[in-house]
Amino acid sequence: MSKKKNYLGVDLSTQQLKAVIVGDDLKVLHEAAVIYDTDLPEFRTQGGAIIDKFDPNYITAPVIMWVKAFDILMDRLIVDGADFEKIAAISGTAQQHGSVYWQKGAGNILENLDSMQFLHEQLSHCFSIANSPIWMDSSTTEQCRALELSAGGSQKLAEITGSRAYERFTGPQISKIFQTRLDAFLITERISLISSFVTSIFLGKIAPIDFGDGSGMNLLDIKLKTWSQPLLDACAPDLKEKLQEPVPSNTDLGPISKYFVERYNFSPECHVVACTGDNLASLIGLRLRENWLAISLGTSDTAILWLNEPKLVLDGHVLCNPIDKDAYAGLLCFKNGSLTRERIRNTCTEGSWAIFDNLLESTPRGNFGNIGLYYDVNEILPFLKGDYRFSKTGRVHKFSSLEVEVRALIEGQCLAMRAYAEDFGFKFGNGSKILATGGASNNKAILQVLADVLNSPVYVQEDANSAVLGAAYQAKYGLLNVNFDDMVSVLPQPVKICDPYPDVADIYDPMVERYRNIVKDLLRQ
Ligand code: ADP
Ligand code: XUL
């Protein structure tokens, strides 16, 4: 075992399946990825998802596409020169909230896979629901209201599970499957989150859900760390059997399945550590600590922060912390991130980030009192759709220039981050720091606005792939059970990109209050 010092992390994200192998020093040795739309075109996904023809709020992904992606990913790692024999442990991560429905008998098939065949050839009949609902789905408003009612209101549900009912959360999703697909529900043996589905593939057994990703279901009591029986019952019958007991996020679940040993030459001593949700894996990958707010500017924009106590919030989520079992994490998720920035870029500049940046930099901080909110798809925070523009005096149909439009978009997105993060008790100014990741963190002009609105310096990490790296670090942490801070102390520190201007508190403190009032009014209409 002493020679086997590498760690494999896997990330089943919305658009691709990624892997990274790190050495004992956590430096990246190998990387590979499978992009669903282009590598597996037969599934006809867009951005890894399928939007229902009749109900645009109903959004899924084919589970067998993900299985096929594993077959390709393993081959790509071999082409990249990976030596699986040296891997001491594996962990993974995945887009949160989506659910996988294992048909009766699937566990048995998974335990007895033939290493001469691909996974997808053997698992094709294992799923009672072929297309898994994913986090982009917002078709369960009815089930959400029913769940909140059963809990005694949204606040009560948030006290127990860390979140009021959200459409994409797995409890309401399972409830909808039970109500609308009873036949499929009745032949379901087990239900996995996408992260625990990843664990199951490597373990060769249907694996438990971890506390971190389990907190994205509206079913887990985040203080007691067990399923809430009344909430399970409110969603569907027999859920305790179908979900099984959840486990701490860094649990070593035992040796890898013999399928991987025989087919890919993994050591039989290689262990599998529980997989978790992508935002939690990012928290690990970024080595997040108090005073830091990590902001990912990707397909969706998310913000995550470390919490010592499970603060009660109605907008946003409190999740169990994947590193420290006594701590928590606060999460905000905004659906209209990069794709909305691309839309405004295209209407204002014919598709150039460079011109977009010039426009952004040519307007003053505070944008002459103009504020814009842009939601191409149903936003989560706040639950609104459409474009809303406000001048100093009230709502307007159009802004006076492209510059104002561009700044209104970016400032509006940053104001939302600040307002909802403040609700978690996060204090901006006086030592707060922002760690930016994701595609748009390459854009300095956007990061400067972020620094100004949030009144904090903005840093970036050398490698922006924080979720998949977090999974690889978790493999080592879970296997060796060492001190986390000592383990990651070998990694380089984040690099500062910009500081806020000195006048920003005077400009943006009142603007955040205006943003809050605007949203309150819009939600009332
Ligand atoms: P994912 O959520 O799929 O992991 P990424 O974090 O890779 O997404 O981000 C992809 C997005 O990054 C693209 O949709 C693109 O709009 C955005 N992006 C890339 N470069 C820039 C840039 N210079 N300025 C702003 N946005 C950018
Ligand atoms: C978080 C959320 C998304 C997904 C996809 O609540 O819905 O960030 O995890 O990455």
mmCIF file of N, CA and C in Angstrom, residues 52 58-61 63 99 101 103 127-133 137 139 143 172-188 191 235-237 242:
data_model
loop_
_atom_site.group_PDB
_atom_site.id
_atom_site.type_symbol
_atom_site.label_atom_id
_atom_site.label_comp_id
_atom_site.label_asym_id
_atom_site.label_seq_id
_atom_site.Cartn_x
_atom_site.Cartn_y
_atom_site.Cartn_z
ATOM 1 N N ASP A 52 -38.225 19.335 -21.412
ATOM 2 C CA ASP A 52 -39.439 18.673 -21.895
ATOM 3 C C ASP A 52 -40.156 19.559 -22.923
ATOM 4 N N TYR A 58 -39.746 21.248 -16.793
ATOM 5 C CA TYR A 58 -39.407 19.853 -16.474
ATOM 6 C C TYR A 58 -38.089 19.510 -17.185
ATOM 7 N N ILE A 59 -37.006 19.370 -16.420
ATOM 8 C CA ILE A 59 -35.664 19.239 -17.014
ATOM 9 C C ILE A 59 -34.953 18.003 -16.445
ATOM 10 N N THR A 60 -34.478 17.150 -17.351
ATOM 11 C CA THR A 60 -33.909 15.863 -16.941
ATOM 12 C C THR A 60 -32.591 15.601 -17.682
ATOM 13 N N ALA A 61 -31.964 14.456 -17.357
ATOM 14 C CA ALA A 61 -30.807 13.961 -18.121
ATOM 15 C C ALA A 61 -30.860 12.434 -18.095
ATOM 16 N N VAL A 63 -29.892 8.826 -17.461
ATOM 17 C CA VAL A 63 -28.912 8.262 -16.525
ATOM 18 C C VAL A 63 -27.943 7.335 -17.266
ATOM 19 N N SER A 99 -31.832 13.032 -8.959
ATOM 20 C CA SER A 99 -32.022 11.717 -8.327
ATOM 21 C C SER A 99 -32.018 10.594 -9.356
ATOM 22 N N TYR A 101 -33.021 6.441 -9.949
ATOM 23 C CA TYR A 101 -33.975 5.442 -9.450
ATOM 24 C C TYR A 101 -33.522 4.053 -9.896
ATOM 25 N N GLN A 103 -33.841 0.181 -10.250
ATOM 26 C CA GLN A 103 -34.917 -0.800 -10.313
ATOM 27 C C GLN A 103 -34.611 -1.994 -9.406
ATOM 28 N N PHE A 127 -32.487 0.990 -14.346
ATOM 29 C CA PHE A 127 -33.095 2.224 -13.831
ATOM 30 C C PHE A 127 -34.586 2.277 -14.138
ATOM 31 N N SER A 128 -35.388 2.488 -13.092
ATOM 32 C CA SER A 128 -36.844 2.512 -13.315
ATOM 33 C C SER A 128 -37.296 3.843 -13.919
ATOM 34 N N ILE A 129 -36.482 4.886 -13.759
ATOM 35 C CA ILE A 129 -36.755 6.173 -14.406
ATOM 36 C C ILE A 129 -35.554 6.436 -15.307
ATOM 37 N N ALA A 130 -35.782 6.435 -16.630
ATOM 38 C CA ALA A 130 -34.653 6.532 -17.560
ATOM 39 C C ALA A 130 -34.023 7.933 -17.533
ATOM 40 N N ASN A 131 -34.861 8.961 -17.408
ATOM 41 C CA ASN A 131 -34.345 10.331 -17.402
ATOM 42 C C ASN A 131 -34.475 10.907 -15.999
ATOM 43 N N SER A 132 -33.335 11.117 -15.372
ATOM 44 C CA SER A 132 -33.331 11.616 -13.993
ATOM 45 C C SER A 132 -33.650 13.100 -13.953
ATOM 46 N N PRO A 133 -34.532 13.524 -13.045
ATOM 47 C CA PRO A 133 -34.714 14.964 -12.867
ATOM 48 C C PRO A 133 -33.422 15.576 -12.332
ATOM 49 N N ASP A 137 -34.519 21.568 -12.983
ATOM 50 C CA ASP A 137 -35.958 21.363 -12.997
ATOM 51 C C ASP A 137 -36.651 22.321 -12.019
ATOM 52 N N SER A 139 -40.340 22.064 -11.849
ATOM 53 C CA SER A 139 -41.725 21.662 -12.137
ATOM 54 C C SER A 139 -42.476 21.149 -10.899
ATOM 55 N N GLN A 143 -45.706 20.227 -5.195
ATOM 56 C CA GLN A 143 -45.155 19.325 -4.169
ATOM 57 C C GLN A 143 -44.425 20.118 -3.080
ATOM 58 N N PRO A 172 -39.274 17.023 -2.901
ATOM 59 C CA PRO A 172 -40.374 17.344 -3.822
ATOM 60 C C PRO A 172 -40.261 16.593 -5.163
ATOM 61 N N GLN A 173 -39.040 16.357 -5.638
ATOM 62 C CA GLN A 173 -38.859 15.629 -6.904
ATOM 63 C C GLN A 173 -39.338 14.177 -6.760
ATOM 64 N N ILE A 174 -38.951 13.535 -5.641
ATOM 65 C CA ILE A 174 -39.386 12.150 -5.424
ATOM 66 C C ILE A 174 -40.908 12.115 -5.289
ATOM 67 N N SER A 175 -41.448 13.095 -4.587
ATOM 68 C CA SER A 175 -42.887 13.153 -4.384
ATOM 69 C C SER A 175 -43.619 13.228 -5.733
ATOM 70 N N LYS A 176 -43.074 14.008 -6.650
ATOM 71 C CA LYS A 176 -43.706 14.120 -7.976
ATOM 72 C C LYS A 176 -43.631 12.791 -8.729
ATOM 73 N N ILE A 177 -42.502 12.103 -8.615
ATOM 74 C CA ILE A 177 -42.369 10.795 -9.285
ATOM 75 C C ILE A 177 -43.413 9.822 -8.715
ATOM 76 N N PHE A 178 -43.547 9.840 -7.387
ATOM 77 C CA PHE A 178 -44.528 8.949 -6.745
ATOM 78 C C PHE A 178 -45.943 9.274 -7.241
ATOM 79 N N GLN A 179 -46.239 10.560 -7.363
ATOM 80 C CA GLN A 179 -47.603 10.937 -7.759
ATOM 81 C C GLN A 179 -47.883 10.711 -9.239
ATOM 82 N N THR A 180 -46.862 10.881 -10.083
ATOM 83 C CA THR A 180 -47.140 10.855 -11.526
ATOM 84 C C THR A 180 -46.605 9.603 -12.223
ATOM 85 N N ARG A 181 -45.709 8.855 -11.564
ATOM 86 C CA ARG A 181 -45.119 7.664 -12.198
ATOM 87 C C ARG A 181 -45.163 6.500 -11.210
ATOM 88 N N LEU A 182 -46.339 6.211 -10.700
ATOM 89 C CA LEU A 182 -46.473 5.219 -9.623
ATOM 90 C C LEU A 182 -45.869 3.872 -10.001
ATOM 91 N N ASP A 183 -46.110 3.412 -11.241
ATOM 92 C CA ASP A 183 -45.592 2.093 -11.651
ATOM 93 C C ASP A 183 -44.072 2.055 -11.491
ATOM 94 N N ALA A 184 -43.417 3.104 -11.966
ATOM 95 C CA ALA A 184 -41.957 3.160 -11.885
ATOM 96 C C ALA A 184 -41.514 3.242 -10.424
ATOM 97 N N PHE A 185 -42.242 4.014 -9.629
ATOM 98 C CA PHE A 185 -41.877 4.150 -8.217
ATOM 99 C C PHE A 185 -41.951 2.793 -7.509
ATOM 100 N N LEU A 186 -42.994 2.028 -7.828
ATOM 101 C CA LEU A 186 -43.190 0.762 -7.129
ATOM 102 C C LEU A 186 -42.122 -0.284 -7.461
ATOM 103 N N ILE A 187 -41.499 -0.172 -8.646
ATOM 104 C CA ILE A 187 -40.434 -1.140 -8.951
ATOM 105 C C ILE A 187 -39.044 -0.580 -8.625
ATOM 106 N N THR A 188 -39.021 0.536 -7.879
ATOM 107 C CA THR A 188 -37.734 1.134 -7.486
ATOM 108 C C THR A 188 -37.237 0.515 -6.178
ATOM 109 N N ILE A 191 -33.122 4.770 -4.136
ATOM 110 C CA ILE A 191 -32.990 6.072 -4.799
ATOM 111 C C ILE A 191 -31.636 6.662 -4.386
ATOM 112 N N CYS A 235 -43.581 12.835 1.539
ATOM 113 C CA CYS A 235 -43.201 12.794 0.107
ATOM 114 C C CYS A 235 -43.649 11.499 -0.564
ATOM 115 N N ALA A 236 -43.394 10.365 0.058
ATOM 116 C CA ALA A 236 -43.731 9.076 -0.573
ATOM 117 C C ALA A 236 -43.562 7.966 0.470
ATOM 118 N N PRO A 237 -44.185 6.803 0.251
ATOM 119 C CA PRO A 237 -44.028 5.707 1.219
ATOM 120 C C PRO A 237 -42.675 5.007 1.094
ATOM 121 N N LYS A 242 -35.675 3.055 0.793
ATOM 122 C CA LYS A 242 -35.150 3.405 -0.534
ATOM 123 C C LYS A 242 -33.922 4.318 -0.446
#
